[in-house]
Amino acid sequence: MSKVALITGVTGQDGAYLSEYLIKKGYTVHGLKRRSSMFNTDRIDHLYQDPHHENRNMILHYGDMTDSMNLTRIIGDVQPDEIYNLAAMSHVKVSFDVPEYTANADGIGTLRVLEAVRLLNLTSKTRIYQASTSELYGLVQEIPQKETTPFYPRSPYAVAKLYAYWITVNYREAYGMHASNGILFNHESPLRGETFVTRKVTRAVARIALGLQDMVYMGNLSSKRDWGHAKDYIKAMYLILQQDTPDDYVISTGITTTIRDFIKMSFAEVGVTVAFRGENENEQGYITEIDEQKFSEVVGEEYLERIKERIGKMVVGVDPAYFRPTEVDILIGDNTKSRTKLGWEPTYTLQALCQDMVIHDVELMKKEEYLKNGGYKILNYFE
Ligand code: NAP
Ligand code: GDD
């Protein structure tokens, strides 16, 4: 009998990689998808099977984290061995705009899943993974951060996730549920949402290299993040649920980098050297040099003349509109526990991750639909 997993947030970055990973392991994967006016399944289209397909191993259900009744019905119908609760309004800056909704979906949504499992008498059958976050550390109380570091959330998103973290611990202790938190530090990939900083940067680098846009406006360039590859991090989620006893784990690389350095790394992937001058909102990044051979190999010789005209020109500016009311200045995780207890370790270096994303975005932007300027709006309209 194959194991049955239910993934909330199946259409997101992690949901897509996790679905693929579990299907390869022989699982039947059920995914919770909220209704939208357009298909929103790009990341999982290659896995989706038509309802008329026999012996499906990927099945989608309409549902929403804000609707207890549908969550309870779906969990009752699916009778999952494992639930991966990944659904969330996951953008920190946007959570300041929609704080009540974020609390409902990210905080109370987790309670709804746990309570459904309890009410359906599935506590001894169903294991639960809760997508907790390094944002819980916020105004960090210790460097690096580990499982015992006190939390100090700095956004409505992080406060909602704090509730989700503790309600997961509480249901584990109160009802003996196999419920665990993965405290995941930032993880990125070519599937990363376009408005998170790494993807915003790699998309912009690709478009600037192809001459589709002149520059990009960013927010705080000095904050530091511990970035890993989502493909590595979803393996940790799986491992957490395979343990005999539930527990909470930090998943991180242990290396932290500024946004500014990630921008420089991303331009370097296309052979463009960028230097910064000025401070705070007056800081600017401009092109100092071009490695013509590398640029030609990665982007194409036909784009070389145009980018050479940009030497000495500004390609990165700062717009305070992207600053957050309260910022998380530095995140760096100590992954000793996950290494020793789960046997997990990251396989991608930051450079390999950056290269994966930049090359993907150069190819993506070369496709006709992006050449029509369609992707540009997204960069400027959101955070
Ligand atoms: P993501 O790409 O933003 O995906 C979020 C998923 O949640 C999407 O499938 C989204 O559906 C769904 N969703 C949002 N609100 C919902 C609602 N009310 N009802 C049902 N589904 C809803 O996020 P991700 O990067 O994959 O992250 C997965 C989880 O890990 C999130 O909980 C996030 O907070 C957490 N996390 C992420 C990171 C990271 O660095 N990526 C680190 C730590 C923790 P749509 O596709 O319809 O929007
Ligand atoms: N999004 C964005 N856009 N961030 C920017 C920009 C910009 O133009 N300029 C600078 N930043 C800075 C932010 O201020 C923040 O310090 C850092 O880049 C990272 O921002 P995001 O990529 O939006 O991620 P995040 O760290 O706020 O949150 C992500 O990681 C968390 C785990 O630590 C999300 O995936 C959360 O869901 C996740 O919990």
mmCIF file of C-alpha atoms and ligand atoms in Angstrom, residues 8-15 32-34 36 40 43 63-66 85-90 101 105-106 131-134 157 161 183-188 191-193 196 237, ligand 1:
data_model
loop_
_atom_site.group_PDB
_atom_site.id
_atom_site.type_symbol
_atom_site.label_atom_id
_atom_site.label_comp_id
_atom_site.label_asym_id
_atom_site.label_seq_id
_atom_site.Cartn_x
_atom_site.Cartn_y
_atom_site.Cartn_z
ATOM 1 C CA THR A 8 -1.625 22.292 1.747
ATOM 2 C CA GLY A 9 0.025 24.998 -0.375
ATOM 3 C CA VAL A 10 0.605 22.482 -3.156
ATOM 4 C CA THR A 11 0.748 25.190 -5.849
ATOM 5 C CA GLY A 12 3.597 27.039 -4.098
ATOM 6 C CA GLN A 13 7.360 26.666 -4.498
ATOM 7 C CA ASP A 14 7.793 24.032 -1.767
ATOM 8 C CA GLY A 15 4.512 22.277 -2.515
ATOM 9 C CA LEU A 32 -5.188 21.540 -1.362
ATOM 10 C CA LYS A 33 -5.651 24.253 -3.960
ATOM 11 C CA ARG A 34 -7.626 27.450 -3.472
ATOM 12 C CA SER A 36 -8.735 31.425 -8.404
ATOM 13 C CA ASN A 40 -2.618 28.685 -10.854
ATOM 14 C CA ARG A 43 4.474 24.684 -10.894
ATOM 15 C CA GLY A 63 -10.017 24.285 -0.259
ATOM 16 C CA ASP A 64 -8.835 27.193 1.815
ATOM 17 C CA MET A 65 -6.961 27.537 5.097
ATOM 18 C CA THR A 66 -9.627 29.959 6.310
ATOM 19 C CA ASN A 85 0.967 22.165 6.136
ATOM 20 C CA LEU A 86 2.702 24.528 3.724
ATOM 21 C CA ALA A 87 -0.180 26.867 2.828
ATOM 22 C CA ALA A 88 0.351 30.438 3.965
ATOM 23 C CA MET A 89 0.294 34.071 2.966
ATOM 24 C CA SER A 90 4.082 33.850 2.925
ATOM 25 C CA TYR A 101 -5.951 37.685 6.788
ATOM 26 C CA ALA A 105 -4.632 31.750 7.174
ATOM 27 C CA ASP A 106 -1.168 31.258 8.705
ATOM 28 C CA ALA A 131 6.042 24.991 7.948
ATOM 29 C CA SER A 132 7.656 27.136 10.615
ATOM 30 C CA THR A 133 10.181 29.794 9.772
ATOM 31 C CA SER A 134 13.401 31.552 10.712
ATOM 32 C CA TYR A 157 3.507 37.154 9.240
ATOM 33 C CA LYS A 161 3.650 31.815 12.435
ATOM 34 C CA ILE A 183 12.091 25.966 11.320
ATOM 35 C CA LEU A 184 13.256 26.598 7.784
ATOM 36 C CA PHE A 185 15.577 29.432 6.863
ATOM 37 C CA ASN A 186 15.084 31.113 3.475
ATOM 38 C CA HIS A 187 15.107 28.707 0.578
ATOM 39 C CA GLU A 188 14.948 29.679 -3.038
ATOM 40 C CA LEU A 191 10.253 28.262 -8.804
ATOM 41 C CA ARG A 192 10.515 30.989 -6.150
ATOM 42 C CA GLY A 193 7.735 33.602 -6.235
ATOM 43 C CA PHE A 196 10.882 37.514 -3.028
ATOM 44 C CA MET A 237 10.416 18.064 5.656
HETATM 45 P P1 NAP B 1 4.631 30.114 -1.510
HETATM 46 O O1 NAP B 1 5.374 29.802 -2.770
HETATM 47 O O2 NAP B 1 4.175 31.500 -1.248
HETATM 48 O O3 NAP B 1 3.355 29.138 -1.471
HETATM 49 C C1 NAP B 1 2.335 29.306 -0.529
HETATM 50 C C2 NAP B 1 1.211 28.336 -0.861
HETATM 51 O O4 NAP B 1 0.125 28.550 0.060
HETATM 52 C C3 NAP B 1 0.613 28.537 -2.268
HETATM 53 O O5 NAP B 1 0.244 27.276 -2.780
HETATM 54 C C4 NAP B 1 -0.632 29.358 -1.969
HETATM 55 O O6 NAP B 1 -1.645 29.242 -2.941
HETATM 56 C C5 NAP B 1 -1.077 28.707 -0.681
HETATM 57 N N1 NAP B 1 -2.023 29.516 0.084
HETATM 58 C C6 NAP B 1 -1.888 30.794 0.512
HETATM 59 N N2 NAP B 1 -2.977 31.177 1.208
HETATM 60 C C7 NAP B 1 -3.820 30.115 1.210
HETATM 61 C C8 NAP B 1 -5.109 29.897 1.741
HETATM 62 N N3 NAP B 1 -5.766 30.838 2.437
HETATM 63 N N4 NAP B 1 -5.683 28.681 1.566
HETATM 64 C C9 NAP B 1 -5.048 27.713 0.849
HETATM 65 N N5 NAP B 1 -3.834 27.865 0.313
HETATM 66 C C10 NAP B 1 -3.221 29.054 0.497
HETATM 67 O O7 NAP B 1 5.485 29.657 -0.241
HETATM 68 P P2 NAP B 1 6.727 28.650 -0.157
HETATM 69 O O8 NAP B 1 7.978 29.427 -0.333
HETATM 70 O O9 NAP B 1 6.455 27.457 -0.959
HETATM 71 O O10 NAP B 1 6.670 28.290 1.391
HETATM 72 C C11 NAP B 1 5.887 27.196 1.877
HETATM 73 C C12 NAP B 1 5.602 27.397 3.356
HETATM 74 O O11 NAP B 1 6.820 27.458 4.081
HETATM 75 C C13 NAP B 1 4.845 28.667 3.709
HETATM 76 O O12 NAP B 1 4.019 28.374 4.800
HETATM 77 C C14 NAP B 1 5.936 29.629 4.122
HETATM 78 O O13 NAP B 1 5.419 30.597 5.011
HETATM 79 C C15 NAP B 1 6.899 28.678 4.810
HETATM 80 N N6 NAP B 1 8.309 29.049 4.771
HETATM 81 C C16 NAP B 1 8.908 29.369 3.593
HETATM 82 C C17 NAP B 1 10.256 29.659 3.584
HETATM 83 C C18 NAP B 1 10.972 30.016 2.306
HETATM 84 O O14 NAP B 1 12.072 30.567 2.385
HETATM 85 N N7 NAP B 1 10.424 29.687 1.137
HETATM 86 C C19 NAP B 1 10.998 29.605 4.776
HETATM 87 C C20 NAP B 1 10.352 29.250 5.943
HETATM 88 C C21 NAP B 1 9.016 28.955 5.935
HETATM 89 P P3 NAP B 1 -1.632 30.159 -4.277
HETATM 90 O O15 NAP B 1 -0.681 29.462 -5.227
HETATM 91 O O16 NAP B 1 -3.042 30.108 -4.686
HETATM 92 O O17 NAP B 1 -1.147 31.517 -3.872
#
